[in-house]
GROMACS .gro file of C-alpha atoms in nm:
model
  218
    1PRO     CA    1  -1.978   2.059   0.988
    2LEU     CA    2  -1.687   2.313   0.986
    3TYR     CA    3  -1.328   2.256   1.040
    4ARG     CA    4  -1.208   2.430   1.351
    5ILE     CA    5  -1.247   2.704   1.603
    6LEU     CA    6  -0.950   2.886   1.739
    7ILE     CA    7  -0.954   3.015   2.086
    8PRO     CA    8  -0.679   3.253   2.228
    9ILE     CA    9  -0.560   3.149   2.568
   10LEU     CA   10  -0.479   3.383   2.843
   11GLN     CA   11  -0.418   3.138   3.133
   12ASP     CA   12  -0.338   2.762   3.139
   13GLU     CA   13  -0.646   2.711   3.377
   14PHE     CA   14  -0.889   2.854   3.102
   15ARG     CA   15  -0.732   2.616   2.841
   16SER     CA   16  -0.799   2.310   3.092
   17ARG     CA   17  -1.141   2.402   3.147
   18ILE     CA   18  -1.210   2.412   2.765
   19GLU     CA   19  -1.027   2.101   2.695
   20ALA     CA   20  -1.248   1.914   2.969
   21VAL     CA   21  -1.567   1.989   2.760
   22SER     CA   22  -1.401   2.018   2.429
   23GLU     CA   23  -1.598   1.699   2.277
   24LEU     CA   24  -1.918   1.871   2.394
   25ILE     CA   25  -1.837   2.197   2.246
   26LYS     CA   26  -1.755   2.027   1.899
   27SER     CA   27  -2.061   1.834   1.908
   28GLU     CA   28  -2.292   2.144   1.982
   29ILE     CA   29  -2.164   2.375   1.723
   30ASN     CA   30  -2.056   2.114   1.467
   31VAL     CA   31  -1.705   2.168   1.423
   32LYS     CA   32  -1.422   1.905   1.390
   33HIS     CA   33  -1.140   2.068   1.582
   34ILE     CA   34  -1.048   2.302   1.865
   35ASP     CA   35  -0.718   2.473   1.850
   36PHE     CA   36  -0.556   2.724   2.096
   37ILE     CA   37  -0.345   3.007   2.007
   38GLY     CA   38  -0.171   3.294   2.182
   39GLU     CA   39  -0.373   3.613   2.245
   40ASP     CA   40  -0.125   3.806   2.012
   41SER     CA   41  -0.218   3.590   1.699
   42ASP     CA   42  -0.272   3.766   1.373
   43ILE     CA   43  -0.599   3.590   1.337
   44VAL     CA   44  -0.749   3.784   1.638
   45LYS     CA   45  -0.766   4.151   1.557
   46LYS     CA   46  -0.956   4.367   1.811
   47LYS     CA   47  -1.034   4.756   1.835
   48ALA     CA   48  -1.183   4.941   2.120
   49LYS     CA   49  -1.485   5.195   2.100
   50ALA     CA   50  -1.575   5.430   2.396
   51GLY     CA   51  -1.921   5.395   2.545
   52PHE     CA   52  -2.048   5.744   2.515
   53LYS     CA   53  -2.348   5.696   2.726
   54VAL     CA   54  -2.157   5.558   3.021
   55LEU     CA   55  -1.837   5.766   2.974
   56GLY     CA   56  -1.996   6.093   2.873
   57ALA     CA   57  -2.186   6.124   3.198
   58ARG     CA   58  -1.859   6.081   3.397
   59LEU     CA   59  -1.617   6.247   3.186
   60GLY     CA   60  -1.802   6.549   3.055
   61LYS     CA   61  -1.573   6.779   2.827
   62LYS     CA   62  -1.293   6.513   2.844
   63MET     CA   63  -1.508   6.256   2.677
   64LYS     CA   64  -1.391   6.360   2.318
   65GLU     CA   65  -1.023   6.302   2.396
   66ALA     CA   66  -1.091   5.993   2.578
   67SER     CA   67  -1.294   5.869   2.292
   68LEU     CA   68  -1.001   5.930   2.053
   69GLN     CA   69  -0.747   5.766   2.286
   70ILE     CA   70  -0.967   5.431   2.328
   71ALA     CA   71  -1.014   5.422   1.959
   72SER     CA   72  -0.635   5.426   1.932
   73PHE     CA   73  -0.570   5.142   2.180
   74ASP     CA   74  -0.329   4.884   2.040
   75HIS     CA   75  -0.354   4.499   2.090
   76LYS     CA   76  -0.160   4.516   2.419
   77GLN     CA   77  -0.368   4.792   2.569
   78ILE     CA   78  -0.688   4.615   2.472
   79GLN     CA   79  -0.537   4.280   2.629
   80LEU     CA   80  -0.451   4.445   2.936
   81LEU     CA   81  -0.795   4.605   2.971
   82GLU     CA   82  -0.962   4.265   2.920
   83GLN     CA   83  -0.723   4.100   3.174
   84SER     CA   84  -0.727   4.352   3.455
   85GLY     CA   85  -1.057   4.520   3.393
   86SER     CA   86  -0.932   4.876   3.380
   87LEU     CA   87  -0.674   5.098   3.224
   88THR     CA   88  -0.539   5.434   3.305
   89ILE     CA   89  -0.514   5.714   3.048
   90SER     CA   90  -0.396   6.072   3.072
   91ILE     CA   91  -0.618   6.354   2.965
   92GLU     CA   92  -0.495   6.717   3.013
   93HIS     CA   93  -0.223   6.581   3.254
   94GLU     CA   94  -0.471   6.417   3.460
   95PRO     CA   95  -0.512   6.028   3.527
   96VAL     CA   96  -0.832   5.892   3.405
   97ASP     CA   97  -0.940   5.535   3.471
   98ILE     CA   98  -1.113   5.351   3.185
   99GLN     CA   99  -1.306   5.040   3.297
  100LEU     CA  100  -1.384   4.748   3.081
  101ALA     CA  101  -1.762   4.813   3.117
  102ASP     CA  102  -1.680   5.166   2.958
  103VAL     CA  103  -1.573   5.037   2.626
  104GLU     CA  104  -1.692   4.804   2.356
  105ILE     CA  105  -1.437   4.567   2.240
  106ILE     CA  106  -1.498   4.462   1.895
  107SER     CA  107  -1.340   4.166   1.703
  108GLU     CA  108  -1.259   4.202   1.328
  109ASP     CA  109  -1.339   3.936   1.097
  110LEU     CA  110  -1.061   3.816   0.860
  111ALA     CA  111  -1.132   3.663   0.525
  112GLY     CA  112  -1.230   3.293   0.591
  113TRP     CA  113  -1.278   3.360   0.959
  114SER     CA  114  -1.571   3.478   1.177
  115VAL     CA  115  -1.450   3.637   1.523
  116ALA     CA  116  -1.658   3.700   1.814
  117SER     CA  117  -1.579   3.822   2.173
  118GLU     CA  118  -1.778   3.864   2.478
  119LYS     CA  119  -1.673   3.916   2.838
  120GLY     CA  120  -1.294   3.886   2.757
  121ILE     CA  121  -1.332   3.544   2.579
  122THR     CA  122  -1.250   3.543   2.203
  123VAL     CA  123  -1.342   3.271   1.963
  124ALA     CA  124  -1.248   3.265   1.573
  125LEU     CA  125  -1.442   3.018   1.361
  126ASP     CA  126  -1.289   2.886   1.037
  127VAL     CA  127  -1.602   2.943   0.786
  128THR     CA  128  -1.409   2.796   0.495
  129VAL     CA  129  -1.607   2.504   0.346
  130THR     CA  130  -1.410   2.251   0.164
  131LYS     CA  131  -1.520   1.979  -0.069
  132GLU     CA  132  -1.441   1.726   0.208
  133LEU     CA  133  -1.655   1.908   0.466
  134VAL     CA  134  -1.946   1.943   0.208
  135GLU     CA  135  -1.942   1.582   0.144
  136GLU     CA  136  -1.927   1.485   0.515
  137GLY     CA  137  -2.226   1.715   0.579
  138ILE     CA  138  -2.410   1.527   0.296
  139ALA     CA  139  -2.328   1.187   0.454
  140ARG     CA  140  -2.446   1.292   0.796
  141GLU     CA  141  -2.782   1.440   0.625
  142LEU     CA  142  -2.831   1.097   0.447
  143ILE     CA  143  -2.756   0.914   0.774
  144ASN     CA  144  -3.026   1.123   0.949
  145ARG     CA  145  -3.278   1.064   0.677
  146ILE     CA  146  -3.230   0.684   0.673
  147GLN     CA  147  -3.254   0.665   1.062
  148LYS     CA  148  -3.585   0.849   1.047
  149ILE     CA  149  -3.708   0.574   0.790
  150ARG     CA  150  -3.610   0.310   1.036
  151LYS     CA  151  -3.784   0.483   1.302
  152GLU     CA  152  -4.109   0.523   1.126
  153ARG     CA  153  -4.106   0.178   1.028
  154ASN     CA  154  -4.044   0.059   1.371
  155TYR     CA  155  -3.736  -0.144   1.272
  156ASN     CA  156  -3.561  -0.296   1.560
  157VAL     CA  157  -3.220  -0.149   1.642
  158THR     CA  158  -3.054  -0.466   1.517
  159ASP     CA  159  -3.230  -0.485   1.190
  160ARG     CA  160  -3.009  -0.478   0.898
  161ILE     CA  161  -3.112  -0.305   0.598
  162ALA     CA  162  -3.058  -0.252   0.225
  163VAL     CA  163  -3.044   0.097   0.063
  164GLU     CA  164  -3.102   0.209  -0.295
  165LEU     CA  165  -3.039   0.564  -0.391
  166GLU     CA  166  -3.149   0.746  -0.690
  167SER     CA  167  -2.844   0.848  -0.915
  168LYS     CA  168  -2.781   1.213  -0.834
  169ASP     CA  169  -2.453   1.374  -0.933
  170PHE     CA  170  -2.427   1.580  -0.606
  171LEU     CA  171  -2.449   1.248  -0.406
  172PHE     CA  172  -2.189   1.036  -0.582
  173ASP     CA  173  -1.862   1.161  -0.405
  174ALA     CA  174  -2.019   1.179  -0.077
  175VAL     CA  175  -2.150   0.822  -0.074
  176ASN     CA  176  -1.839   0.665  -0.245
  177ASN     CA  177  -1.618   0.856   0.010
  178TYR     CA  178  -1.814   0.786   0.318
  179LYS     CA  179  -2.001   0.455   0.223
  180GLY     CA  180  -1.844   0.259   0.516
  181TYR     CA  181  -1.935   0.537   0.757
  182ILE     CA  182  -2.300   0.567   0.639
  183CYS     CA  183  -2.344   0.188   0.624
  184ASN     CA  184  -2.198   0.141   0.977
  185GLU     CA  185  -2.436   0.414   1.131
  186VAL     CA  186  -2.748   0.283   0.959
  187LEU     CA  187  -2.671  -0.109   0.981
  188ALA     CA  188  -2.694  -0.122   0.601
  189ASP     CA  189  -2.550  -0.448   0.426
  190SER     CA  190  -2.567  -0.272   0.101
  191LEU     CA  191  -2.569   0.092  -0.029
  192GLN     CA  192  -2.608   0.135  -0.408
  193PHE     CA  193  -2.716   0.375  -0.671
  194SER     CA  194  -3.007   0.280  -0.895
  195GLN     CA  195  -3.113   0.429  -1.218
  196HIS     CA  196  -3.465   0.303  -1.202
  197GLN     CA  197  -3.637   0.340  -0.871
  198SER     CA  198  -3.917   0.104  -0.774
  199ALA     CA  199  -4.276   0.256  -0.698
  200ASP     CA  200  -4.237   0.212  -0.332
  201ALA     CA  201  -3.934   0.448  -0.318
  202GLU     CA  202  -3.977   0.732  -0.091
  203ILE     CA  203  -3.869   1.103  -0.146
  204ILE     CA  204  -3.640   1.261   0.110
  205ASP     CA  205  -3.446   1.598   0.113
  206VAL     CA  206  -3.077   1.586   0.126
  207ASN     CA  207  -2.862   1.921   0.091
  208GLU     CA  208  -3.162   2.083  -0.044
  209ASN     CA  209  -3.200   1.835  -0.315
  210GLU     CA  210  -3.510   1.586  -0.367
  211LEU     CA  211  -3.397   1.218  -0.368
  212LYS     CA  212  -3.581   0.915  -0.414
  213ILE     CA  213  -3.459   0.624  -0.175
  214LYS     CA  214  -3.564   0.271  -0.111
  215VAL     CA  215  -3.503   0.138   0.224
  216SER     CA  216  -3.583  -0.246   0.304
  217LYS     CA  217  -3.480  -0.516   0.538
  218SER     CA  218  -3.184  -0.735   0.436
   0.00000   0.00000   0.00000
């Protein structure tokens, strides 16, 4: 999982709509938190680029100047364009209407963030992966693999199990820190490491590492 996404909010109604489906969003994109920020946050940086194909046919010789002005739009001008759908600039002392469809709004990534915009909606994803997030990801993968073994063996949903894991360095912290969570999810009465795996141990893949595991009914 990743830690959070940030969503700039222009209207309270939009925030309410996001909050109403926030659990679904977090589940679908595997993120722990959704935070809301003001549109003027330093995390969200945008620039505008003229759409030459659309504007060129309409503006002709004025296109070059229009392109320069659009490229120099500041944050407030881009925000106004996204909110109202149009913005008026002046070329050779004449007003020229620029429509949102005439330009491409580009979100710039900052270190540790991935930013994207579409149809006036911007999302910033915190892509920093901490040790805790890695451990949680390993724990979730392990749960998934054990659940598959339960299903393949046609265990009843109430059957309690015992789990033995091959001793692997990458696994120690994740299992020790999330042992209660793992046991609760897979109905394990015991979850322990073993230096010597029995012949009936299975091989699974966790975090791109092969791992021997023995699952049996308690």
